[in-house]
Coordinates of C-alpha atoms and ligand atoms in Angstrom, one line a residue:
M1 CA 18.4 19.4 -15.8
A2 CA 15.6 18.2 -18.1
G3 CA 13.2 20.7 -19.6
R4 CA 9.8 21.0 -17.9
I5 CA 7.0 18.8 -19.4
R6 CA 4.4 20.9 -21.1
E7 CA 1.4 21.7 -18.9
D8 CA -1.1 20.5 -21.5
D9 CA 0.7 17.2 -21.7
I10 CA 0.5 16.8 -18.0
A11 CA -3.2 17.6 -18.2
A12 CA -3.6 14.9 -20.9
V13 CA -1.9 12.3 -18.8
R14 CA -4.0 13.3 -15.8
E15 CA -7.2 12.9 -17.9
R16 CA -6.4 9.4 -19.0
A17 CA -4.8 8.0 -15.9
H18 CA -7.8 7.3 -13.7
I19 CA -6.7 7.5 -10.1
D20 CA -8.8 4.5 -9.0
E21 CA -7.1 2.4 -11.7
V22 CA -3.6 3.5 -10.7
I23 CA -4.2 3.0 -7.0
S24 CA -5.8 -0.4 -7.7
Q25 CA -2.5 -1.5 -9.0
H26 CA -1.3 -1.4 -5.4
V27 CA -4.3 -1.6 -3.1
T28 CA -7.6 -3.4 -3.4
L29 CA -10.3 -0.8 -3.4
R30 CA -14.0 -1.4 -2.5
P31 CA -16.9 0.9 -3.0
A32 CA -17.6 3.0 0.1
G33 CA -20.7 4.9 -0.9
G34 CA -21.0 8.5 -2.2
G35 CA -18.9 7.6 -5.2
S36 CA -15.8 7.0 -3.1
L37 CA -13.6 3.9 -2.7
K38 CA -11.8 2.5 0.3
G39 CA -8.7 0.4 0.9
L40 CA -5.9 -0.3 3.3
C41 CA -3.4 2.6 3.2
P42 CA -0.1 1.6 1.8
F43 CA 1.7 4.4 3.6
H44 CA 1.0 3.3 7.2
D45 CA 0.4 0.0 8.9
E46 CA -3.3 -0.6 9.4
K47 CA -5.9 -3.3 9.5
S48 CA -9.1 -1.4 8.7
P49 CA -9.2 0.8 5.6
S50 CA -8.5 4.5 6.0
L51 CA -7.5 5.2 2.5
S52 CA -10.3 7.0 0.6
V53 CA -10.3 7.6 -3.1
T54 CA -12.8 9.9 -4.9
P55 CA -12.3 9.1 -8.6
S56 CA -14.7 11.8 -9.8
R57 CA -12.5 14.5 -8.3
G58 CA -9.2 12.7 -8.9
Y59 CA -7.9 12.6 -5.3
Y60 CA -7.0 10.2 -2.5
H61 CA -6.7 10.8 1.2
C62 CA -5.8 8.7 4.2
F63 CA -7.7 9.4 7.4
G64 CA -5.1 7.6 9.4
C65 CA -1.8 9.1 8.4
Q66 CA -3.1 12.1 6.4
A67 CA -1.3 11.1 3.2
G68 CA -3.0 12.3 0.1
G69 CA -2.9 14.0 -3.2
D70 CA -3.6 13.3 -6.9
V71 CA -2.6 10.5 -9.2
F72 CA 1.0 11.8 -9.5
T73 CA 1.4 12.3 -5.8
F74 CA 0.4 8.7 -5.3
L75 CA 3.0 7.3 -7.6
Q76 CA 5.6 9.7 -6.2
Q77 CA 4.9 8.4 -2.7
I78 CA 4.5 4.7 -3.4
E79 CA 7.4 4.3 -5.8
G80 CA 9.6 7.1 -4.6
L81 CA 9.5 8.8 -7.9
S82 CA 10.1 12.5 -8.7
F83 CA 7.1 14.4 -10.2
T84 CA 8.6 14.2 -13.7
E85 CA 9.2 10.4 -13.3
A86 CA 5.6 9.9 -12.2
V87 CA 4.3 11.8 -15.2
E88 CA 6.6 9.9 -17.5
R89 CA 5.5 6.6 -16.1
L90 CA 1.8 7.3 -16.5
A91 CA 2.4 8.8 -19.9
G92 CA 4.1 5.6 -21.0
R93 CA 1.3 3.4 -19.6
Y94 CA -1.6 5.5 -21.1
G95 CA 0.0 6.3 -24.4
V96 CA 0.6 10.1 -24.1
Q97 CA 3.5 11.5 -26.0
L98 CA 5.3 14.0 -23.8
R99 CA 6.8 17.2 -25.1
F100 CA 9.2 19.3 -23.1
A101 CA 8.7 23.1 -22.7
E102 CA 12.4 23.8 -23.6
G103 CA 12.4 22.3 -27.0
G104 CA 12.2 18.8 -28.5
S105 CA 11.1 15.5 -26.9
A106 CA 12.9 14.1 -23.9
P107 CA 16.5 13.1 -24.6
T108 CA 16.8 9.6 -23.3
Q109 CA 19.7 10.4 -21.0
Q110 CA 17.6 13.0 -19.1
R111 CA 14.6 10.8 -18.4
G112 CA 14.0 9.7 -14.9
Q113 CA 16.3 7.0 -13.6
R114 CA 13.6 4.7 -12.6
S115 CA 12.0 4.6 -16.1
R116 CA 15.4 3.8 -17.5
L117 CA 16.0 0.9 -15.1
V118 CA 12.5 -0.5 -15.8
E119 CA 13.1 -0.2 -19.5
A120 CA 16.5 -2.0 -19.3
N121 CA 15.0 -4.8 -17.3
S122 CA 12.1 -5.2 -19.7
L123 CA 14.4 -5.3 -22.7
A124 CA 16.6 -7.8 -20.9
A125 CA 13.5 -10.0 -20.2
E126 CA 12.6 -9.9 -23.9
F127 CA 16.1 -10.7 -24.9
Y128 CA 16.4 -13.6 -22.5
A129 CA 13.0 -15.0 -23.5
S130 CA 13.9 -15.1 -27.2
A131 CA 17.2 -16.8 -26.4
L132 CA 15.3 -19.5 -24.5
A133 CA 13.0 -20.0 -27.5
D134 CA 15.6 -20.0 -30.3
S135 CA 19.2 -20.6 -29.2
A136 CA 20.8 -24.0 -29.4
E137 CA 22.7 -23.2 -26.2
A138 CA 19.5 -23.0 -24.3
A139 CA 18.5 -26.6 -24.8
P140 CA 19.2 -27.6 -21.2
G141 CA 16.9 -24.8 -20.1
R142 CA 14.1 -26.0 -22.3
Q143 CA 14.7 -29.5 -21.0
F144 CA 14.6 -28.3 -17.4
L145 CA 11.2 -26.9 -18.0
S146 CA 9.7 -29.8 -19.9
D147 CA 11.1 -32.2 -17.2
R148 CA 9.0 -30.3 -14.7
G149 CA 5.9 -30.4 -16.9
F150 CA 6.0 -26.9 -18.4
D151 CA 5.4 -26.6 -22.1
K152 CA 6.3 -23.7 -24.5
D153 CA 3.1 -21.9 -23.7
A154 CA 3.7 -21.9 -20.0
A155 CA 7.3 -20.7 -20.6
E156 CA 5.9 -17.8 -22.6
R157 CA 3.1 -17.0 -20.2
F158 CA 5.7 -16.6 -17.4
G159 CA 8.2 -14.9 -19.7
I160 CA 11.0 -17.3 -18.8
G161 CA 14.3 -16.8 -20.5
F162 CA 17.9 -18.0 -20.9
A163 CA 21.1 -16.1 -20.3
A164 CA 23.8 -16.9 -22.8
R165 CA 27.0 -18.4 -21.4
S166 CA 29.3 -15.9 -23.2
G167 CA 29.0 -13.3 -20.5
E168 CA 28.5 -10.3 -22.8
A169 CA 25.5 -11.0 -24.9
L170 CA 23.1 -8.9 -22.9
L171 CA 25.6 -6.1 -22.3
R172 CA 26.2 -5.7 -26.0
H173 CA 22.5 -5.8 -26.8
L174 CA 21.6 -3.1 -24.2
R175 CA 24.5 -0.9 -25.2
Q176 CA 23.2 -1.0 -28.7
K177 CA 19.8 0.1 -27.3
G178 CA 21.5 3.2 -25.9
F179 CA 22.2 2.2 -22.3
R180 CA 25.4 3.1 -20.5
D181 CA 27.3 0.5 -18.5
D182 CA 26.8 2.3 -15.2
E183 CA 23.0 2.2 -15.7
L184 CA 23.1 -1.5 -16.4
V185 CA 25.2 -2.0 -13.2
T186 CA 22.6 0.0 -11.3
A187 CA 19.8 -2.1 -12.8
G188 CA 21.5 -5.2 -11.5
L189 CA 21.8 -6.7 -15.0
V190 CA 25.5 -6.3 -15.4
A191 CA 28.4 -6.6 -12.9
S192 CA 31.7 -4.9 -13.2
G193 CA 35.0 -6.6 -12.4
T194 CA 38.7 -6.0 -13.0
R195 CA 38.4 -6.7 -16.7
G196 CA 35.3 -4.5 -17.2
A197 CA 31.6 -5.1 -17.3
Y198 CA 30.0 -8.5 -17.9
D199 CA 26.5 -10.0 -17.7
R200 CA 25.5 -10.9 -14.2
F201 CA 23.6 -14.0 -15.3
R202 CA 25.4 -16.5 -17.5
G203 CA 24.2 -19.9 -18.6
R204 CA 21.2 -19.8 -16.4
L205 CA 17.4 -20.2 -16.7
L206 CA 15.7 -16.9 -15.8
W207 CA 12.4 -15.9 -14.3
P208 CA 11.5 -12.2 -14.7
I209 CA 10.3 -10.8 -11.4
R210 CA 7.6 -8.2 -11.7
E211 CA 6.0 -5.9 -9.3
L212 CA 2.2 -5.3 -9.0
S213 CA 2.1 -3.1 -12.0
G214 CA 3.7 -5.7 -14.2
D215 CA 7.0 -3.9 -14.6
V216 CA 10.0 -6.2 -14.6
V217 CA 12.3 -5.2 -11.7
G218 CA 14.7 -8.1 -11.5
F219 CA 15.3 -11.8 -12.2
G220 CA 15.6 -15.1 -10.4
A221 CA 18.2 -17.4 -12.1
R222 CA 18.7 -21.2 -11.8
R223 CA 21.9 -23.0 -12.4
L224 CA 21.8 -25.3 -15.4
F225 CA 25.4 -26.3 -16.2
D226 CA 27.7 -28.4 -14.1
D227 CA 30.7 -26.2 -14.9
D228 CA 28.9 -23.0 -13.8
R229 CA 31.5 -21.3 -11.6
V230 CA 28.8 -19.9 -9.4
E231 CA 27.8 -22.8 -7.1
A232 CA 24.5 -21.4 -5.9
K233 CA 21.5 -23.2 -7.3
Y234 CA 19.5 -19.9 -7.4
L235 CA 20.8 -16.4 -7.9
N236 CA 18.7 -13.2 -7.7
T237 CA 19.1 -9.6 -8.8
P238 CA 20.8 -7.8 -5.9
D239 CA 19.0 -5.0 -4.2
T240 CA 18.7 -2.1 -6.6
P241 CA 16.6 1.1 -6.7
L242 CA 13.9 -1.0 -8.3
Y243 CA 14.4 -4.4 -6.6
K244 CA 14.1 -4.9 -2.8
K245 CA 14.1 -8.5 -2.0
S246 CA 12.1 -7.9 1.2
H247 CA 9.3 -6.4 -0.8
V248 CA 9.0 -8.4 -4.0
L249 CA 6.8 -11.5 -4.4
Y250 CA 7.2 -13.6 -7.5
G251 CA 3.9 -14.0 -9.4
V252 CA 2.2 -11.2 -7.6
D253 CA 1.4 -9.4 -10.9
L254 CA -0.5 -12.5 -12.1
A255 CA -2.0 -13.4 -8.8
R256 CA -3.2 -10.0 -7.6
R257 CA -6.7 -10.1 -9.1
N258 CA -7.3 -13.7 -7.9
I259 CA -6.0 -12.8 -4.5
S260 CA -8.3 -9.9 -4.0
S261 CA -11.4 -11.6 -5.6
G262 CA -10.7 -15.0 -3.8
S263 CA -9.6 -13.5 -0.5
Q264 CA -6.8 -16.0 -0.4
A265 CA -3.1 -15.9 -1.1
V266 CA -0.9 -19.0 -1.3
V267 CA 2.8 -18.6 -0.4
V268 CA 5.0 -21.3 -2.0
E269 CA 8.7 -21.7 -2.0
G270 CA 10.0 -21.4 -5.5
Y271 CA 9.4 -20.1 -9.0
T272 CA 8.4 -23.5 -10.4
D273 CA 6.0 -24.0 -7.5
V274 CA 4.3 -20.7 -8.4
M275 CA 4.1 -21.8 -12.0
A276 CA 2.7 -25.3 -11.1
C277 CA 0.0 -23.7 -8.9
H278 CA -1.1 -21.3 -11.6
E279 CA -1.1 -24.0 -14.2
S280 CA -3.2 -26.2 -11.9
G281 CA -5.8 -23.6 -11.3
V282 CA -4.4 -22.1 -8.0
G283 CA -4.1 -18.6 -9.4
T284 CA -3.4 -17.0 -6.0
A285 CA 0.2 -18.4 -5.6
V286 CA 3.2 -16.2 -5.0
A287 CA 6.7 -16.9 -3.7
T288 CA 9.4 -14.8 -2.0
C289 CA 12.6 -14.4 -4.0
G290 CA 15.7 -15.6 -2.2
T291 CA 14.6 -14.6 1.3
A292 CA 12.2 -15.6 4.0
F293 CA 8.7 -14.3 4.1
G294 CA 8.7 -11.1 6.2
D295 CA 6.6 -8.2 7.4
D296 CA 6.8 -6.3 4.2
H297 CA 5.6 -9.3 2.2
A298 CA 2.7 -9.7 4.7
R299 CA 1.8 -6.0 4.4
L300 CA 1.7 -6.3 0.6
L301 CA -0.6 -9.3 0.7
R302 CA -2.8 -7.8 3.3
R303 CA -3.4 -4.8 1.0
L304 CA -4.5 -7.1 -1.8
L305 CA -6.6 -9.3 0.6
L306 CA -8.8 -6.5 2.0
D307 CA -12.3 -7.7 2.2
H308 CA -14.9 -5.0 2.9
D309 CA -14.0 -3.3 6.2
E310 CA -11.9 -6.1 7.7
F311 CA -8.9 -8.1 6.7
R312 CA -10.6 -11.4 6.4
G313 CA -8.5 -13.2 3.8
E314 CA -6.5 -16.3 4.3
I315 CA -2.8 -16.6 3.8
I316 CA -1.8 -20.2 3.2
F317 CA 1.8 -21.3 3.5
T318 CA 2.9 -24.5 1.9
F319 CA 5.5 -25.4 4.4
D320 CA 7.6 -28.5 4.0
G321 CA 6.9 -31.1 6.6
D322 CA 10.6 -31.0 7.5
D323 CA 12.3 -29.2 10.4
A324 CA 13.0 -25.9 8.5
G325 CA 9.3 -25.7 7.5
Q326 CA 8.2 -26.3 11.1
R327 CA 10.6 -23.7 12.4
A328 CA 9.2 -21.3 9.9
A329 CA 5.7 -22.0 11.1
M330 CA 6.8 -21.5 14.8
R331 CA 8.4 -18.2 13.9
A332 CA 5.2 -17.1 12.1
F333 CA 3.3 -18.1 15.1
Q334 CA 5.2 -15.6 17.3
G335 CA 4.2 -12.8 15.0
D336 CA 1.2 -10.5 14.8
A337 CA -1.9 -11.9 16.5
Q338 CA -4.3 -11.1 13.7
F339 CA -1.9 -12.3 11.1
V340 CA -1.7 -15.6 12.9
A341 CA -5.5 -15.9 13.0
Q342 CA -5.6 -15.6 9.2
T343 CA -2.7 -17.9 8.6
Y344 CA -3.1 -21.5 7.4
V345 CA -0.6 -24.2 6.5
A346 CA -0.9 -26.7 3.7
V347 CA 1.5 -29.7 4.2
E348 CA 1.9 -32.4 1.6
P349 CA 2.1 -35.7 3.5
E350 CA 4.9 -37.1 1.4
G351 CA 6.8 -33.8 1.5
L352 CA 6.3 -33.0 -2.2
D353 CA 6.4 -29.4 -3.3
P354 CA 3.6 -28.2 -5.6
C355 CA 5.8 -28.6 -8.7
D356 CA 6.6 -32.2 -7.9
L357 CA 3.1 -32.9 -6.7
R358 CA 1.6 -31.7 -10.0
L359 CA 4.2 -33.8 -12.0
S360 CA 3.4 -37.0 -10.1
K361 CA -0.3 -36.6 -9.3
G362 CA -1.7 -34.0 -11.6
D363 CA -3.4 -30.6 -11.4
A364 CA -6.2 -31.7 -9.0
A365 CA -3.7 -32.8 -6.4
V366 CA -2.3 -29.3 -6.2
R367 CA -5.8 -27.8 -5.7
E368 CA -6.5 -30.4 -3.0
L369 CA -3.3 -29.6 -1.2
V370 CA -4.4 -26.0 -0.8
A371 CA -8.0 -27.0 0.0
R372 CA -6.7 -29.3 2.9
R373 CA -5.1 -26.4 4.7
V374 CA -5.2 -26.3 8.5
P375 CA -5.0 -23.3 10.8
L376 CA -1.4 -22.4 11.7
Y377 CA -2.0 -22.7 15.5
R378 CA -3.3 -26.3 15.1
F379 CA -0.3 -27.2 13.0
V380 CA 2.0 -25.8 15.6
L381 CA 0.1 -27.4 18.5
R382 CA 0.3 -30.8 16.9
N383 CA 3.9 -30.3 16.3
V384 CA 4.6 -29.7 20.0
L385 CA 2.5 -32.7 21.0
S386 CA 4.2 -35.0 18.5
R387 CA 7.3 -34.8 20.7
Y388 CA 5.6 -36.7 23.5
D389 CA 4.3 -40.3 23.9
L390 CA 0.7 -39.5 25.0
D391 CA 0.0 -43.0 26.1
R392 CA 2.2 -42.4 29.1
A393 CA 0.8 -40.4 32.0
D394 CA 4.0 -38.6 32.9
Q395 CA 4.5 -37.6 29.2
R396 CA 1.0 -36.3 29.1
V397 CA 1.7 -34.0 32.0
D398 CA 4.9 -32.7 30.2
A399 CA 3.0 -32.3 26.9
V400 CA 0.3 -30.2 28.6
R401 CA 2.9 -28.0 30.3
D402 CA 4.7 -27.5 27.0
A403 CA 1.6 -26.9 24.9
A404 CA 0.1 -24.6 27.6
R405 CA 3.1 -22.3 27.1
L406 CA 2.2 -22.0 23.5
V407 CA -1.5 -21.4 24.2
A408 CA -0.6 -18.7 26.7
S409 CA 1.6 -17.0 24.2
V410 CA -1.4 -16.3 22.0
R411 CA -2.0 -12.6 22.2
D412 CA -5.6 -12.7 21.0
R413 CA -7.3 -13.7 24.3
S414 CA -10.5 -14.6 22.5
K415 CA -8.7 -17.5 20.9
V416 CA -7.2 -18.9 24.1
N417 CA -10.4 -20.7 25.3
A418 CA -10.8 -22.4 22.0
F419 CA -7.2 -23.4 21.9
T420 CA -7.4 -24.7 25.5
R421 CA -10.4 -26.9 24.6
E422 CA -8.6 -28.2 21.5
L423 CA -5.5 -29.0 23.6
T424 CA -7.7 -30.9 26.1
G425 CA -9.1 -33.0 23.3
L426 CA -5.8 -33.8 21.7
V427 CA -4.1 -34.9 24.9
G428 CA -7.1 -36.5 26.5
V429 CA -6.9 -34.9 30.0
D430 CA -9.3 -33.0 32.2
I431 CA -10.0 -29.5 31.0
D432 CA -9.4 -27.9 34.4
E433 CA -5.9 -29.3 34.5
V434 CA -5.2 -27.7 31.1
R435 CA -6.8 -24.4 32.2
A436 CA -4.6 -24.3 35.4
E437 CA -1.5 -25.0 33.3
V438 CA -2.3 -22.2 30.8
R439 CA -2.9 -19.8 33.7
R440 CA 0.4 -20.7 35.3
A441 CA 2.1 -20.2 31.9
S442 CA 0.5 -16.8 31.5
S443 CA 1.6 -15.6 34.9
R444 CA 5.2 -16.7 34.2
R445 CA 5.3 -14.3 31.2
P446 CA 7.9 -11.6 31.6
R447 CA 6.5 -8.2 32.8
G448 CA 5.9 -5.6 30.2
Q449 CA 5.2 -8.1 27.5
P450 CA 1.8 -7.4 25.9
T451 CA -0.8 -10.0 26.9
T452 CA -3.5 -9.0 24.5
S453 CA -3.7 -7.2 21.3
S454 CA -7.0 -8.3 19.7
A455 CA -8.0 -4.6 19.2
P456 CA -6.7 -3.2 16.0
R457 CA -3.7 -1.0 16.4
T458 CA -4.3 2.6 15.4
G459 CA -1.8 5.4 15.0
N460 CA 1.6 3.7 15.3
G461 CA 3.2 7.0 15.9
S462 CA 4.9 7.2 12.6
A463 CA 2.2 9.2 10.8
P464 CA 3.9 11.9 8.7
V465 CA 2.2 15.0 9.9
A466 CA 3.4 18.3 8.5
P467 CA 4.4 20.9 11.1
D468 CA 2.1 23.7 10.0
V469 CA -1.2 21.8 9.5
P470 CA -4.1 22.9 11.7
D471 CA -5.8 20.2 13.6
V472 CA -9.1 20.0 11.8
R473 CA -10.7 18.3 14.8
D474 CA -10.2 21.5 16.8
A475 CA -13.7 23.0 16.8
H476 CA -12.3 26.4 16.0
F477 CA -10.7 25.3 12.7
A478 CA -13.3 22.7 11.9
D479 CA -15.8 25.3 10.6
E480 CA -13.2 26.8 8.3
W481 CA -12.1 23.4 7.1
E482 CA -15.7 22.5 6.5
A483 CA -16.3 25.6 4.4
L484 CA -13.1 24.9 2.4
K485 CA -14.4 21.3 1.8
A486 CA -17.7 22.8 0.5
V487 CA -15.9 25.0 -1.9
V488 CA -13.7 22.2 -3.2
Q489 CA -16.4 19.6 -3.4
Y490 CA -19.3 21.7 -4.6
P491 CA -17.6 24.6 -6.4
H492 CA -20.6 25.1 -8.7
L493 CA -22.8 25.9 -5.7
V494 CA -20.5 28.4 -4.1
D495 CA -20.7 32.2 -4.1
V496 CA -17.4 33.3 -2.8
S497 CA -18.1 37.1 -2.8
G498 CA -18.5 38.0 0.9
L499 CA -15.4 36.0 2.0
D500 CA -11.6 36.4 1.7
A501 CA -8.4 34.8 2.9
G502 CA -8.6 37.0 6.0
D503 CA -11.7 35.1 7.2
F504 CA -9.4 32.0 7.8
T505 CA -7.5 32.1 11.1
H506 CA -4.7 29.6 10.3
P507 CA -2.1 30.7 7.7
T508 CA -2.4 27.3 5.9
L509 CA -6.2 27.5 5.7
S510 CA -5.9 31.0 4.5
A511 CA -3.4 30.0 1.8
L512 CA -5.7 27.1 0.7
W513 CA -8.6 29.5 0.3
S514 CA -6.5 31.7 -1.9
A515 CA -5.3 28.7 -3.9
V516 CA -8.8 27.3 -4.4
T517 CA -10.4 30.5 -5.4
A518 CA -7.6 31.7 -7.6
V519 CA -9.1 29.5 -10.4
P520 CA -12.6 30.7 -11.5
L521 CA -15.2 28.3 -10.0
P522 CA -17.0 26.1 -12.5
T523 CA -20.7 26.4 -13.0
A524 CA -21.2 22.7 -13.1
P525 CA -19.1 19.8 -11.7
D526 CA -16.0 19.7 -13.9
P527 CA -13.1 17.3 -13.5
R528 CA -10.8 19.8 -15.2
W529 CA -11.4 22.3 -12.4
W530 CA -10.3 19.7 -9.8
Q531 CA -7.3 18.9 -11.8
S532 CA -6.3 22.5 -12.1
L533 CA -6.1 22.8 -8.3
T534 CA -3.0 20.7 -8.1
T535 CA -1.5 21.4 -11.5
D536 CA 1.6 22.6 -9.6
A537 CA 2.0 19.2 -8.0
D538 CA 5.7 20.0 -7.3
E539 CA 4.3 21.1 -4.0
P540 CA 3.1 17.8 -2.5
E541 CA 2.0 19.5 0.7
T542 CA -0.6 21.6 -1.1
A543 CA -1.7 18.5 -3.1
R544 CA -2.0 16.6 0.1
L545 CA -4.3 19.1 1.8
I546 CA -6.4 19.7 -1.3
A547 CA -6.9 16.0 -1.5
G548 CA -8.1 15.9 2.1
L549 CA -10.6 18.7 1.2
A550 CA -11.7 16.8 -1.9
V551 CA -12.1 13.4 -0.4
E552 CA -13.3 13.8 3.2
P553 CA -17.1 13.4 3.4
M554 CA -19.0 16.5 4.5
R555 CA -20.3 16.4 8.1
T556 CA -23.9 16.7 7.0
V557 CA -26.0 13.6 6.4
T558 CA -27.8 14.8 3.4
E559 CA -26.3 15.8 0.0
P560 CA -25.4 19.5 0.3
D561 CA -27.4 22.0 -1.7
D562 CA -26.7 25.7 -2.4
R563 CA -28.4 26.7 0.9
L564 CA -26.2 24.5 3.0
V565 CA -23.0 25.6 1.2
S566 CA -24.0 29.2 1.6
A567 CA -24.6 28.5 5.3
L568 CA -21.2 27.0 5.8
L569 CA -19.6 30.1 4.3
A570 CA -21.8 32.3 6.4
R571 CA -20.6 30.4 9.5
V572 CA -17.0 31.4 8.7
Q573 CA -18.0 35.0 8.1
E574 CA -20.0 34.9 11.4
L575 CA -16.9 33.9 13.2
T576 CA -15.0 36.8 11.7
A577 CA -17.8 39.2 12.8
Q578 CA -17.7 37.6 16.2
R579 CA -13.9 38.3 16.5
Q580 CA -14.5 41.9 15.3
V581 CA -17.2 42.4 17.9
E582 CA -15.0 41.2 20.7
A583 CA -12.1 43.4 19.5
L584 CA -14.4 46.4 19.4
K585 CA -16.0 45.7 22.8
S586 CA -12.5 45.5 24.3
R587 CA -11.6 48.9 22.8
L588 CA -14.8 50.4 24.0
Q589 CA -14.0 49.3 27.5
R590 CA -10.7 51.0 27.3
T591 CA -12.3 54.3 25.9
N592 CA -13.5 56.9 28.3
P593 CA -17.1 57.8 27.2
I594 CA -16.8 61.3 28.7
E595 CA -13.3 62.4 27.7
Q596 CA -13.4 60.7 24.2
V597 CA -17.0 61.1 23.6
S598 CA -16.9 61.2 19.8
D599 CA -14.6 58.2 19.4
Y600 CA -16.8 56.4 21.9
N601 CA -20.0 57.1 20.0
R602 CA -18.5 56.2 16.6
M603 CA -17.3 52.9 18.0
F604 CA -20.6 52.2 19.6
G605 CA -22.4 52.8 16.3
E606 CA -20.0 50.4 14.6
L607 CA -20.6 47.8 17.3
V608 CA -24.3 48.0 16.8
A609 CA -23.9 47.5 13.0
L610 CA -21.4 44.7 13.5
E611 CA -23.7 42.9 15.9
Q612 CA -26.5 43.2 13.4
R613 CA -24.3 41.8 10.7
R614 CA -23.2 38.9 13.0
R615 CA -26.8 38.1 13.8
A616 CA -27.8 38.1 10.1
L617 CA -24.9 35.8 9.3
R618 CA -25.9 33.5 12.2
D619 CA -29.5 33.4 10.8
R620 CA -28.1 32.4 7.4
A621 CA -25.9 29.7 8.9
I622 CA -28.8 28.3 11.0
G623 CA -31.3 28.6 8.2
G624 CA -29.0 26.5 6.0
G625 CA -28.7 23.9 8.7
V626 CA -25.4 24.9 10.3
A627 CA -25.7 25.7 14.0
Ligands
ZN1 ZN1 -2.3 6.1 5.8

């Protein structure tokens, strides 16, 4: 096992890796007041933002699925990294040299697997790119690009490369860099056959595929030579620990900023189409890599498209006008209602893809193609109607019946009226006829199928809730939770002397109190104090709860002052006194005032004092604005 990273190095990474910057790599964040930021949670499926980030305290928290923690927890959760790997990753990105507690710097073999695989892929990308630029063998690759209107600058911008035909060039290069064959097989760069390891890509033009952060995770490879024994025009990296084809989008690293600022994403079909779009000024283009556009791709784009409190962006597909493209559109139409409402289709009348379009008609034509988008439902509706001869009365009846089924399948009922009117106009019949047909189609729907889902889905039942977490909405725990929030958020205003862990009635809350007050409270807001709370981030559960305390807004409307904070703590003490009063009263009732007169009198005296204390605490709570 690798030695532990030194605590002061972890602290240095934490100081430099701003949590809002790191989370922004994956989620578009918008200001939400009070110094907090909001975005769509990447850990559960949602359409309005529940993820809150408080950069000044260094924590994030999701009000939907309760995910939360610090900058390391975030990377651990979203990338599936270990704590050490998360620290290593950020150290690399922010230029912190890590030292290990048990002697020396990290031996390369012991570093996290993910970092190794990313490094191997990055080195491969560099190696391939220089081969494309320099090697004689790569001439057909350079020709391929120039035939499609891409110059040397474009090739460099997209990091395009060439894999030598020999079959061992990359393998030898990476062995020399200290990689083992099994690592290269895991990275998807090398395959192993009966005669040993060999380069997976041979004699092909390569596009490095990056994730949001810009890390290279895999490659797309195009056939160049007629004698290539692999027939497939395109090959991709197989699924690896880094590369999941259902999640990756080619170009997303370049497009993410444009997607979020322009509230638009354009989905095209191939690598050269992504390049053509970007070169033409459509900087929002991405493409799936060797697979159809799926739910995970949609989720990824949605997180980038978040506009204020609603998902309002447009996703534009450049479907081919052909059958496959139309089938893809029909399939998309059966999907999620809100997704459909935001989905547009851009079809080039002559069936040209963006790359060919740019080549034959120039950059402006590509921009126009995107600008001429039509809503998906209209595209599908016209498709259905195109099968009929609308000049014939009997065909009009059939067309309306067919199209009504489509309109009735729309789950967002608010859209049905508009679609019905549009259908009426397109076919040229009486609107009542169309309405009746849509009603009939609706009533034929199988039972149990949802008929409307325009309301946002909340809580899909998969929220990871730890077993021992109190429900903070329970009024009883809410006061304790609120007091803990006050301590974590306003530590410089807190006087913890009158309170101890015993004032908290749930073991988890009690433990949190101990954890939070174990570190001396700062006399002024101090980022280092917040960081110290989760220094032992090996316990993600503690980090998660502390993040909730640090990020959740206080219940009060005004900015808390020392009186309010003191009142919140007094409220918790008052509840303790209340419980003691009740316990004492119960004992008094069970004590005979004549036979146990001295016990009785002593307890009675205690009760009077306790009641006084309880009232004083109550006054302090109310005086500070806490009822
Ligand atoms: Zn969530």
